[in-house]
Coordinates of C-alpha atoms in Angstrom, one line a residue:
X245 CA 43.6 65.3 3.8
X246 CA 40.4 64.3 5.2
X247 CA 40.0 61.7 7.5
X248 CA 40.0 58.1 5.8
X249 CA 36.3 56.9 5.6
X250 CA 35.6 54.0 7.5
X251 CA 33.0 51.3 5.8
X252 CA 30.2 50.0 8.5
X253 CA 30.4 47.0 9.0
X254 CA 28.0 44.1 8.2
X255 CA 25.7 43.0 11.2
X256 CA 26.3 39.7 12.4
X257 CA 24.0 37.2 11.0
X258 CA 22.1 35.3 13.8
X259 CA 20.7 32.2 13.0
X260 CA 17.0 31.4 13.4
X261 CA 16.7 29.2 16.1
X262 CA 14.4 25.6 15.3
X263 CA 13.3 25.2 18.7
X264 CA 10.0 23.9 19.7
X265 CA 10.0 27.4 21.9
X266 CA 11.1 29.5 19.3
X267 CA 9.0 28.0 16.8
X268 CA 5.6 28.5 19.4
X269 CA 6.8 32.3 20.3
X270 CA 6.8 32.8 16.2
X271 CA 3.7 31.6 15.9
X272 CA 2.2 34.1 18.6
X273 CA 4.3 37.0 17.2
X274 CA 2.8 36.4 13.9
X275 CA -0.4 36.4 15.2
X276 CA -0.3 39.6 17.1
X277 CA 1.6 41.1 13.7
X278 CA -1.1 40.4 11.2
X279 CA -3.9 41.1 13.8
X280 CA -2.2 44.2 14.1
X281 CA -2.0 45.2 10.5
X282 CA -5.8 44.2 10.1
X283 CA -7.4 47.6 9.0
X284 CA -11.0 47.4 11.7
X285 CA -13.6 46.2 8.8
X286 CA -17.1 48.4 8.6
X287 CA -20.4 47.2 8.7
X288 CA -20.5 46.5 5.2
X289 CA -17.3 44.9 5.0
X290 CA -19.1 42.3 7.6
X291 CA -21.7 41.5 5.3
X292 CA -22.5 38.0 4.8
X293 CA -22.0 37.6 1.1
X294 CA -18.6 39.0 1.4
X295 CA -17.6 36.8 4.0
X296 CA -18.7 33.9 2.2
X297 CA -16.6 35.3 -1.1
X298 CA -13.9 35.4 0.5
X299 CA -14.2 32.5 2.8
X300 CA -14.7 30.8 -0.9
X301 CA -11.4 32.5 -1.8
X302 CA -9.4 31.0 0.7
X303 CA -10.2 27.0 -0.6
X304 CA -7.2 26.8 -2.7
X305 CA -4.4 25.0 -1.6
X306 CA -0.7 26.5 -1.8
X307 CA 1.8 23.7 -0.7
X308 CA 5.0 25.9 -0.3
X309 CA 7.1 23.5 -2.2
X310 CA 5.7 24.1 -5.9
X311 CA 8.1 26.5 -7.6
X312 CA 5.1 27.8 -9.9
X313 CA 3.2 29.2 -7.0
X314 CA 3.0 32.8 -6.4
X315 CA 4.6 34.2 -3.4
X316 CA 1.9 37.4 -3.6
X317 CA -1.1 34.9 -3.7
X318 CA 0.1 32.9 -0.8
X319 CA 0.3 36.4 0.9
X320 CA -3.3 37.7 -0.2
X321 CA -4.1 34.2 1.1
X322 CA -2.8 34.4 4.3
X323 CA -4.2 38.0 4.9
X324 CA -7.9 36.8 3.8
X325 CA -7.3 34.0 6.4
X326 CA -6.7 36.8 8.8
X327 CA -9.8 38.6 7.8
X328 CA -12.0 35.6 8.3
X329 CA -10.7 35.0 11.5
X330 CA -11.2 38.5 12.6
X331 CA -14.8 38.5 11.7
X332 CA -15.7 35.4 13.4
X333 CA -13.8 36.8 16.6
X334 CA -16.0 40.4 16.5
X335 CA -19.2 38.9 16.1
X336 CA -21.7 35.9 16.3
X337 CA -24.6 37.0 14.1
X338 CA -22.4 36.0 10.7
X339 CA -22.5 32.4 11.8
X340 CA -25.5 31.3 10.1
X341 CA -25.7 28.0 8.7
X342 CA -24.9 29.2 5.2
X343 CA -21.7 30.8 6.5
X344 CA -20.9 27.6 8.6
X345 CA -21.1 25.4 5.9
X346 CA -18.8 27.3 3.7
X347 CA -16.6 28.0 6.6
X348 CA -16.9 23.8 6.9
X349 CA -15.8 23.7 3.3
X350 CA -12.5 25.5 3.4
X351 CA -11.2 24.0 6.4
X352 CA -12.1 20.5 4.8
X353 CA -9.9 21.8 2.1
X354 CA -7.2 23.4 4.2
X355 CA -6.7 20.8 6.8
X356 CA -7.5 17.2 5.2
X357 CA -4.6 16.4 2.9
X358 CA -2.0 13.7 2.7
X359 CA 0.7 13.5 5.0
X360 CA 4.6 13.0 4.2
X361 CA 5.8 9.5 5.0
X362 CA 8.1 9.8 8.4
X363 CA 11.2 11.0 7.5
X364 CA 12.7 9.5 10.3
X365 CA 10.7 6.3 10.9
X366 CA 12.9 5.2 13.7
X367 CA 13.0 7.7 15.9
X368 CA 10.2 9.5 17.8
X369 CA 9.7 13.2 16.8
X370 CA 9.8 14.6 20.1
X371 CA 13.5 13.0 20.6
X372 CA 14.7 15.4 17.2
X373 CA 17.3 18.1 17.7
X374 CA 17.0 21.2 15.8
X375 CA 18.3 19.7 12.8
X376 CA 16.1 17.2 12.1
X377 CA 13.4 19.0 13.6
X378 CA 13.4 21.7 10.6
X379 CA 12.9 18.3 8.4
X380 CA 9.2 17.1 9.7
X381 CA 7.5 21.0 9.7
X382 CA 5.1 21.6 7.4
X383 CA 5.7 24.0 4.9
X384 CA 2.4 25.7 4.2
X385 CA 2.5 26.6 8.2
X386 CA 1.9 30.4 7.4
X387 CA -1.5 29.0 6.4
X388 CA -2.0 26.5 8.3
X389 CA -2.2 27.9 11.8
X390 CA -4.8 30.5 10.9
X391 CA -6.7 27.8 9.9
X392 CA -6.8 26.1 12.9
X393 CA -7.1 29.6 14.9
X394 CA -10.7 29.7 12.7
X395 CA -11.3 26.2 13.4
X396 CA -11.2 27.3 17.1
X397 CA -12.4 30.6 16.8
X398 CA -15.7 28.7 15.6
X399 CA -16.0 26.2 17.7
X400 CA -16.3 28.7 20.9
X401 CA -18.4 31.1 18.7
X402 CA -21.0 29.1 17.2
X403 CA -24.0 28.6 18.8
X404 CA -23.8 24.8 20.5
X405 CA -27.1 23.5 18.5
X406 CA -25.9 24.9 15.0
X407 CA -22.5 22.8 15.5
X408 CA -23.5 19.1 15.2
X409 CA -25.5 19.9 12.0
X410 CA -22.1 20.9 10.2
X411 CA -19.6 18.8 11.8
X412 CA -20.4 15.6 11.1
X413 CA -17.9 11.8 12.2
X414 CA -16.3 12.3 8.9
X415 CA -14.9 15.6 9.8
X416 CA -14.1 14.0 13.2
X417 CA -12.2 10.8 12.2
X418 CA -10.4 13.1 9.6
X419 CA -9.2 15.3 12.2
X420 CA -8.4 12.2 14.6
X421 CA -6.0 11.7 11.6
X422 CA -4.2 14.4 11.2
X423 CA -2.6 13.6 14.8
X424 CA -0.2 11.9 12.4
X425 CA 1.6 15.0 11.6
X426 CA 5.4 14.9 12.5
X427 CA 4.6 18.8 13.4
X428 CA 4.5 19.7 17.0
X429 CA 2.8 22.8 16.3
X430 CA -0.1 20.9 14.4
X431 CA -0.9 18.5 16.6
X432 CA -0.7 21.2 19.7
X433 CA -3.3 23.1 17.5
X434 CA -5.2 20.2 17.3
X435 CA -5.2 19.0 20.6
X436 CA -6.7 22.4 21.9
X437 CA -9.3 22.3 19.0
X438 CA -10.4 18.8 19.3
X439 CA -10.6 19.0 23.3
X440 CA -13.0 22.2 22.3
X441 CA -15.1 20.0 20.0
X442 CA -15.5 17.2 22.6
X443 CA -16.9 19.8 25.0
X444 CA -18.9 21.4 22.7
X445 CA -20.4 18.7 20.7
X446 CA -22.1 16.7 24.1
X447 CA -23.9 14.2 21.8
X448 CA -20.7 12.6 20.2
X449 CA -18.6 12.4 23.4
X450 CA -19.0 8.4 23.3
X451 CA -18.1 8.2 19.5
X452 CA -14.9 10.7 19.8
X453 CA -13.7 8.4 22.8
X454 CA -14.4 5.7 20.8
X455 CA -12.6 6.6 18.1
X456 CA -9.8 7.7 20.0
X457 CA -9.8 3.9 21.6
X458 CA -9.0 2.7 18.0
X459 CA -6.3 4.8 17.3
X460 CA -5.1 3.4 20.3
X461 CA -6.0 -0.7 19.8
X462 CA -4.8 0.4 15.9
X463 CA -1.2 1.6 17.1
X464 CA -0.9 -1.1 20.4
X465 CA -1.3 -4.2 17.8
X466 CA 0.4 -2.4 14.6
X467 CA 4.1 -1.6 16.4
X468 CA 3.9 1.3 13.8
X469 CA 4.8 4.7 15.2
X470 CA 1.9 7.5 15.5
X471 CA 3.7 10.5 16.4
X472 CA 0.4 12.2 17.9
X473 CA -0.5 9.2 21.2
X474 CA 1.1 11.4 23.4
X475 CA -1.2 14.7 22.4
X476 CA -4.4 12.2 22.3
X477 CA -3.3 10.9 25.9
X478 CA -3.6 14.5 27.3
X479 CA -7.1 14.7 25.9
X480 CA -7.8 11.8 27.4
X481 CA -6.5 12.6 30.4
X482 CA -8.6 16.2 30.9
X483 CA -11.7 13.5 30.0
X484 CA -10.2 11.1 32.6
X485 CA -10.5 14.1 35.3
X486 CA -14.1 14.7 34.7
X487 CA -15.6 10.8 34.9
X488 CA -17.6 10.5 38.3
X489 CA -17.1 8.1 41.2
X490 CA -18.2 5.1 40.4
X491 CA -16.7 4.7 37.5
X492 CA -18.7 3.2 34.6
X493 CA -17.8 -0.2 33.8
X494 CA -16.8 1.1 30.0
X495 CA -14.1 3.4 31.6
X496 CA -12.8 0.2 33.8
X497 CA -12.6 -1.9 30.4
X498 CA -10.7 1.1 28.6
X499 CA -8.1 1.2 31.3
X500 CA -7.5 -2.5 31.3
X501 CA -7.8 -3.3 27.5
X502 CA -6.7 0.2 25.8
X503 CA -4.5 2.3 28.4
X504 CA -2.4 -1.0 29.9
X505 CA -1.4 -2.2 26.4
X506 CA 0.5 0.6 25.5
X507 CA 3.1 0.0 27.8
X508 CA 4.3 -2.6 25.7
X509 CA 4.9 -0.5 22.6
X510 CA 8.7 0.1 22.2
X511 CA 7.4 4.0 21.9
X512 CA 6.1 4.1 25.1
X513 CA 9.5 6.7 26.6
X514 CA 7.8 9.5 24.3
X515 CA 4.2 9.7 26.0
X516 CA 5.2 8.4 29.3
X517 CA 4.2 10.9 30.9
X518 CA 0.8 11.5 29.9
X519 CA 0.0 7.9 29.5
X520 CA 1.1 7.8 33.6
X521 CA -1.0 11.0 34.3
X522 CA -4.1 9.1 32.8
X523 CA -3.4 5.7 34.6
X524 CA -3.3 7.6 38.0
X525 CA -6.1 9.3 37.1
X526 CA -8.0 5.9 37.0
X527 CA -6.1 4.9 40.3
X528 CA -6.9 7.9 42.6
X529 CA -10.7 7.7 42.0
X530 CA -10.6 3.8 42.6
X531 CA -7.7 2.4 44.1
X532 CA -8.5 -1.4 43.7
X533 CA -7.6 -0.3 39.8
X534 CA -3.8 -0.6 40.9
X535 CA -3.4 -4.3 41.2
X536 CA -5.2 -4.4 37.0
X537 CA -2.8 -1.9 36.0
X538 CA 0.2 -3.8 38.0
X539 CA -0.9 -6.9 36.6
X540 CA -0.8 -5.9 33.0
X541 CA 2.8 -4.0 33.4
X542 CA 3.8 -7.5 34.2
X543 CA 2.2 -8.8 31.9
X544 CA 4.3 -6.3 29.6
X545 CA 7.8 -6.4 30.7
X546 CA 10.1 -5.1 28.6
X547 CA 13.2 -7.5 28.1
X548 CA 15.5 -5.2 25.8
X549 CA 14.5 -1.8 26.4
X550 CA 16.5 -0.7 29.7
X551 CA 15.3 3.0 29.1
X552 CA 11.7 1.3 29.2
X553 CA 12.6 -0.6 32.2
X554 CA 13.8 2.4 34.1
X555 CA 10.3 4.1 33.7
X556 CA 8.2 1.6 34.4
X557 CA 9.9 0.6 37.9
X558 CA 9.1 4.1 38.9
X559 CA 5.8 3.7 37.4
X560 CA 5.6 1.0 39.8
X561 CA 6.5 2.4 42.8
X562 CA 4.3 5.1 42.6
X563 CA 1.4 3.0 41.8
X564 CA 2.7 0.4 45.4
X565 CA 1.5 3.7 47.2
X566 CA -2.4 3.8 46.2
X567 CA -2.8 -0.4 46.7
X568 CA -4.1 -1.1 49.7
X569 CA -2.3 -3.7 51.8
X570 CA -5.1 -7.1 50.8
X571 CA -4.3 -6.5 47.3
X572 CA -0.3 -5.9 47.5
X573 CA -0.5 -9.4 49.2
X574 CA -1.6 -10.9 46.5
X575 CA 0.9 -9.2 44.0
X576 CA 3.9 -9.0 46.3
X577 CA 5.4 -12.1 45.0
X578 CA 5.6 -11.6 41.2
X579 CA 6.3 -7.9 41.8
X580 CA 8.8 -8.2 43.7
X581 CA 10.6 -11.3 42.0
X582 CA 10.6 -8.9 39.5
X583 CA 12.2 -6.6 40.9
X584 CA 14.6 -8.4 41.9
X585 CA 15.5 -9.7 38.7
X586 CA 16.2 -5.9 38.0
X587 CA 18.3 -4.9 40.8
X588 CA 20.8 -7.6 39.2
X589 CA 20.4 -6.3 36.0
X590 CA 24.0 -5.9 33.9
X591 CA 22.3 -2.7 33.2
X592 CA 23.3 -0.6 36.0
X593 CA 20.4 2.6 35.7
X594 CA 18.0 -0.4 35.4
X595 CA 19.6 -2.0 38.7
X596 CA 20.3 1.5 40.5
X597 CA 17.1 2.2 40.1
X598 CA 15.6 -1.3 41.2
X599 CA 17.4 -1.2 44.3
X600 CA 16.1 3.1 44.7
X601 CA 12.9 1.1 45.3
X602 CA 14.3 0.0 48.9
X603 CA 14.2 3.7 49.6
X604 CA 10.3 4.3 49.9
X605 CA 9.1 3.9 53.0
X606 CA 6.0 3.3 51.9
X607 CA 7.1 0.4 49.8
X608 CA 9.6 -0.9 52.5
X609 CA 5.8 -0.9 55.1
X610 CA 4.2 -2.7 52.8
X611 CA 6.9 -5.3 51.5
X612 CA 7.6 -5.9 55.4
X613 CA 4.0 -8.0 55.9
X614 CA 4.6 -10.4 53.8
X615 CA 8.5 -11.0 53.7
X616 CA 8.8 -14.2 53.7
X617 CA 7.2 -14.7 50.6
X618 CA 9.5 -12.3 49.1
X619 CA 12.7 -12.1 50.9
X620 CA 14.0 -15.2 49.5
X621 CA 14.2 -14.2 45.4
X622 CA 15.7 -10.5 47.1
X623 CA 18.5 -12.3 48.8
X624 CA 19.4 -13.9 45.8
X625 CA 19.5 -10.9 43.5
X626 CA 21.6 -9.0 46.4
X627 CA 23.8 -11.5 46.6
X628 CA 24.5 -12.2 43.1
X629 CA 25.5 -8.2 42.9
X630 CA 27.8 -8.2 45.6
X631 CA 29.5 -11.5 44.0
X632 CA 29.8 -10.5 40.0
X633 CA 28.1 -7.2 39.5
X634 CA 30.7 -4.8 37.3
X635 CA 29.6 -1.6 38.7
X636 CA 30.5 0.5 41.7
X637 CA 27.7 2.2 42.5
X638 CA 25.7 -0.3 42.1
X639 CA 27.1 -2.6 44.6
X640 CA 27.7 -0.1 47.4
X641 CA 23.4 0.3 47.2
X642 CA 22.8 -3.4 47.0
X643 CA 24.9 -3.6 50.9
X644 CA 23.1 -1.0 51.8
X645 CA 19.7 -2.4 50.9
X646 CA 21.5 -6.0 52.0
X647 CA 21.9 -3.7 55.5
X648 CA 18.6 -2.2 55.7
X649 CA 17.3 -6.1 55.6
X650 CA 19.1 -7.7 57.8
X651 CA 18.2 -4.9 60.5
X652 CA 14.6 -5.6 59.6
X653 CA 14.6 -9.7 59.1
X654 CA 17.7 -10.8 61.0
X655 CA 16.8 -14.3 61.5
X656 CA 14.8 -15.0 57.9
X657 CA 17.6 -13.2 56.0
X658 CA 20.2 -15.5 57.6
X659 CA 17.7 -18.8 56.5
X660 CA 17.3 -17.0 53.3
X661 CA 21.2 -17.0 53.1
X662 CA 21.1 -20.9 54.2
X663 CA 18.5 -22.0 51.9
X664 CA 20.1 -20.0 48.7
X665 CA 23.4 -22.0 49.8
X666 CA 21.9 -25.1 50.2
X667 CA 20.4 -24.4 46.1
X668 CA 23.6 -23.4 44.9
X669 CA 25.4 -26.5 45.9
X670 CA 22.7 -29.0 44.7
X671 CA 23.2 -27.5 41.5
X672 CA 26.6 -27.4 41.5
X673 CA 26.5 -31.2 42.3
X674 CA 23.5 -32.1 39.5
X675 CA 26.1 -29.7 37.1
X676 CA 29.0 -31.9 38.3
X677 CA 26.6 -35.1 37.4
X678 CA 25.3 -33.8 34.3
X679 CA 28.9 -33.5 32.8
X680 CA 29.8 -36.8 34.1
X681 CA 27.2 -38.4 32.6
X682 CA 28.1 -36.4 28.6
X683 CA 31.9 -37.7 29.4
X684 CA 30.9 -41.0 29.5
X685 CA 27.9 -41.3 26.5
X686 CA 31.0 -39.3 24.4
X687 CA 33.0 -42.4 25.3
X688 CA 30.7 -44.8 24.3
X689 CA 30.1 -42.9 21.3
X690 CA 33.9 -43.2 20.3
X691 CA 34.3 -46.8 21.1
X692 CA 30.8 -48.0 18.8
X693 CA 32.3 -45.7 16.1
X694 CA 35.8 -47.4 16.5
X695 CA 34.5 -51.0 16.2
X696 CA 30.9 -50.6 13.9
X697 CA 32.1 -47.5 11.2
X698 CA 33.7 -48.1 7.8
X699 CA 35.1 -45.1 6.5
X700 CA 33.3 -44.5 3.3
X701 CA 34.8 -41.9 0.9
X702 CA 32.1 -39.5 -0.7
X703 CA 32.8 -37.6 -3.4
X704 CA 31.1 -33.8 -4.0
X705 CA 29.5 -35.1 -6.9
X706 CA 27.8 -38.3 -5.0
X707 CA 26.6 -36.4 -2.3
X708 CA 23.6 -35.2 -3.1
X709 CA 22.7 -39.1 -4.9
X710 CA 19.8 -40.5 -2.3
X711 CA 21.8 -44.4 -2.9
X712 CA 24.7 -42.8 -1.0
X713 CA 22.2 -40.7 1.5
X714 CA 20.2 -44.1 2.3
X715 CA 23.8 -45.6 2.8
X716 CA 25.2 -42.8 5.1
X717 CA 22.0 -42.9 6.8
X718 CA 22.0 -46.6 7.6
X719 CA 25.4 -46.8 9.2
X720 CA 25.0 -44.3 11.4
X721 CA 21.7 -45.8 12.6
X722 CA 24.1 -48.7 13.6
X723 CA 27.0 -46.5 15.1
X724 CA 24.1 -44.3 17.4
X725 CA 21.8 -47.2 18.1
X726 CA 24.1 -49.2 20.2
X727 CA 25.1 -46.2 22.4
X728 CA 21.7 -45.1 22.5
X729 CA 20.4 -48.2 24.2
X730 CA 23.0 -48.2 26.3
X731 CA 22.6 -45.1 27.9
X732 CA 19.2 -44.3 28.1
X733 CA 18.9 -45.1 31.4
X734 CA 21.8 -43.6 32.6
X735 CA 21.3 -42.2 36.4
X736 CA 19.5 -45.1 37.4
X737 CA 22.8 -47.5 38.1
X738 CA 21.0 -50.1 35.5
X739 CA 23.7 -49.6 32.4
X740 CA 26.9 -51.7 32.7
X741 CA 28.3 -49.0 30.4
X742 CA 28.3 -46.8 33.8
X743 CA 29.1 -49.3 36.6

């Protein structure tokens, strides 16, 4: 008997990761793959009329999600796409104007079409995990990306002059709108391709920043969510880099009106970064900028969004570090009342990271020339933590900061601590007053109703009669009335109903 034959067994089955990683690195792979299996095309292969036929070719539209399309057509499709983009890549003599204006034509076709709703409306797409990441790709990707590759492959092959008569502001506004797509990988693509355009196409630089500018305004006022602000913001901020010293007065009016307002949008955690990168862009070539962009965070507190909080409090400590000290003076007391109110938060990452504020030196230098104007809302947020504050962590950094300023300010922390006791027992005396004063109106209240009110029985079908509203309405004007006149000068010792 012969050995019993053993059955191989089955490869494990990995799963196909949905990263944002993976997904990039499959796009590159696929590139290298089909530009790989590209047969090297011969002179007449790179004859203008065949480009064009095939560039014609390519203007139908395969969705991915229509059961009656062919799988063989999507992949002739795909491989034309690969052809095209080859050619354009070898050489620049093709790109005449007939070529560019069918070229102009199938990426018109390819690229402007409607998007999906939001399938998550709530929640930004960068915050997905895998799951619902594989939910907001588009599904004609295969296509799409060589698309953009020739969109980008023409932009920095065409000759500079022959581009503006071919791409026109229609084609610009509609690619402004595609930054709608829920795809990361789109709007990377076209983030790359429309920074390429702006530098290409000198003569519409002021109408692509414009238009930019109303997406913004659009999304600031709307609440709505525009998944792309974040990728625009990076454009802007390469712009940003490149304005000269001094800056126009347009750039100082899009930083105050445009780039300030969107820290109020409750999106704001998902382009953070870039929108800071382009504020301290404006701050580092003009540092008087600071105190606008201070003043409008104020202006923009968030009073619910903690995770909001947290950011901006570290957007404002980096910007204290550019402000000279004349302007900090005239900021330091509304910045740093509120910052006080924050290091009492009930929220403690909101107060932790208030009271990390007391940490930078730089802060701490410029806060010390003008304490007195600010010490006094401080000491009342440190010691309302130490009194009531639930956490820990939070109270052990509010003694040390309490520490740190009683080194510093001995003698005007201890008046601080005077006059904040002094404020807390007037009120406790005007509450004590106040309650007083209600005990005694309730009293007179009881004894008018006692003496003036007849009980009168209504029953659920009279109620709604206006004779017995008119009546109700009467007699209580006599019950209140007396009680009223009676105590509407109480405090002022002239009512006998409070001697």
């Amino acid at each position: 008997m012969g050995a019993p034959k053993t059955s191989p067994k089955a490869a494990p089955k990995t799963e196909e990761s949905t990263t944002l990683e993976s997904l990039f690195d499959l796009d590159s792979k696929a590139n290298d793959i089909s530009g790989a299996t590209l047969l090297s095309p011969t002179s007449s292969e790179f004859a203008k009329d065949e480009l064009i036929s095939k560039i014609s070719s390519c203007t139908r539209v395969f969705t991915f999600t229509d059961p009656a399309e062919s799988p063989s057509q999507q992949d002739l499709k795909r491989c034309r796409l690969a052809w095209i983009l080859s050619a354009i890549r070898s050489t620049k003599k093709l790109l005449d104007d007939r070529v560019l204006a069918s070229l102009i034509s199938m990426l018109s076709a390819n690229l402007f079409r409607q998007l999906p709703l939001p399938s998550l409306p709530s929640l930004p797409s960068d915050f997905l995990d895998n799951d619902c990441l594989a939910m907001v790709l588009a599904p004609s990707w295969p296509h799409l990306h060589i698309v953009y590759d020739i969109l980008g492959a023409l932009v920095t092959h065409a000759k500079p002059k022959s581009l503006p008569g071919h791409i026109d502001h229609a084609f610009l506004l509609n690619l402004l709108g595609l930054f709608q797509s829920e795809d990361p990988r789109e709007r990377d693509r076209l983030k790359n391709v429309y920074h390429q355009l702006y530098s290409k196409l000198t003569d519409e630089r002021s109408f692509m920043r414009r238009s930019m500018s109303n997406v913004f305004l659009r999304f600031a006022s709307d609440a709505e969510r525009h998944s792309g602000i974040g990728e625009l913001l990076e454009i802007w901020g390469s712009i940003i880099n490149g304005f000269a010293v001094p800056l126009k007065e347009e750039h100082r009016v899009f930083l105050a009106r445009v780039l300030v307002p969107l820290h109020k949008s409750k999106w704001m955690p998902s382009y953070y970064q870039q929108l800071f990168y382009c504020v301290s862009q404006f701050v580092q070539k003009e540092p008087e900028l600071g105190g606008v962009v201070l003043r409008g965070i104020l202006r923009y507190w968030p009073v619910t969004n903690c995770h909001k909080e947290v950011l901006i409090i570290g957007e404002l400590e980096d910007l204290v570090e550019s402000l000279c000290p004349s302007e900090f003076e005239k900021l330091a007391v509304p910045l740093c009342s509120q910052i006080a109110k924050c290091l009492s938060s009930c929220n403690s990452q909101v107060a932790e990271r208030a009271l990390y504020v007391w940490n930078n030196e730089q802060f701490v230098r410029m806060a010390s020339r003008c304490m007195e104007k600010i010490l006094p809302a401080i000491v009342q947020g440190i010691e309302k933590n130490l009194s009531w504050h639930w956490s820990k962590s939070v109270q052990e950094l509010t003694m040390s900061v309490k520490t740190m300023l009683e080194e510093m300010e001995p003698e005007l922390y201890s008046k601080c601590l005077q006059e904040l006791a002094h404020r807390e027992s007037v009120a406790e005396q005007e509450e004590i007053k106040r309650k007083v004063r209600w005990e005694r109106l309730e009293r007179a209240a009881a004894n008018n109703n006692c003496s003036n009110l007849q009980i009168v029985h209504v029953s659920p079908n009279n109620r709604s009669n206006p004779h017995t509203s008119s009546l109700l309405a009467s007699r209580a004007r006599r019950v209140i009335a007396p009680a009223f006149h009676s105590s509407r000068n109480f405090g002022y010792g002239e009512s006998k109903l409070f001697k």
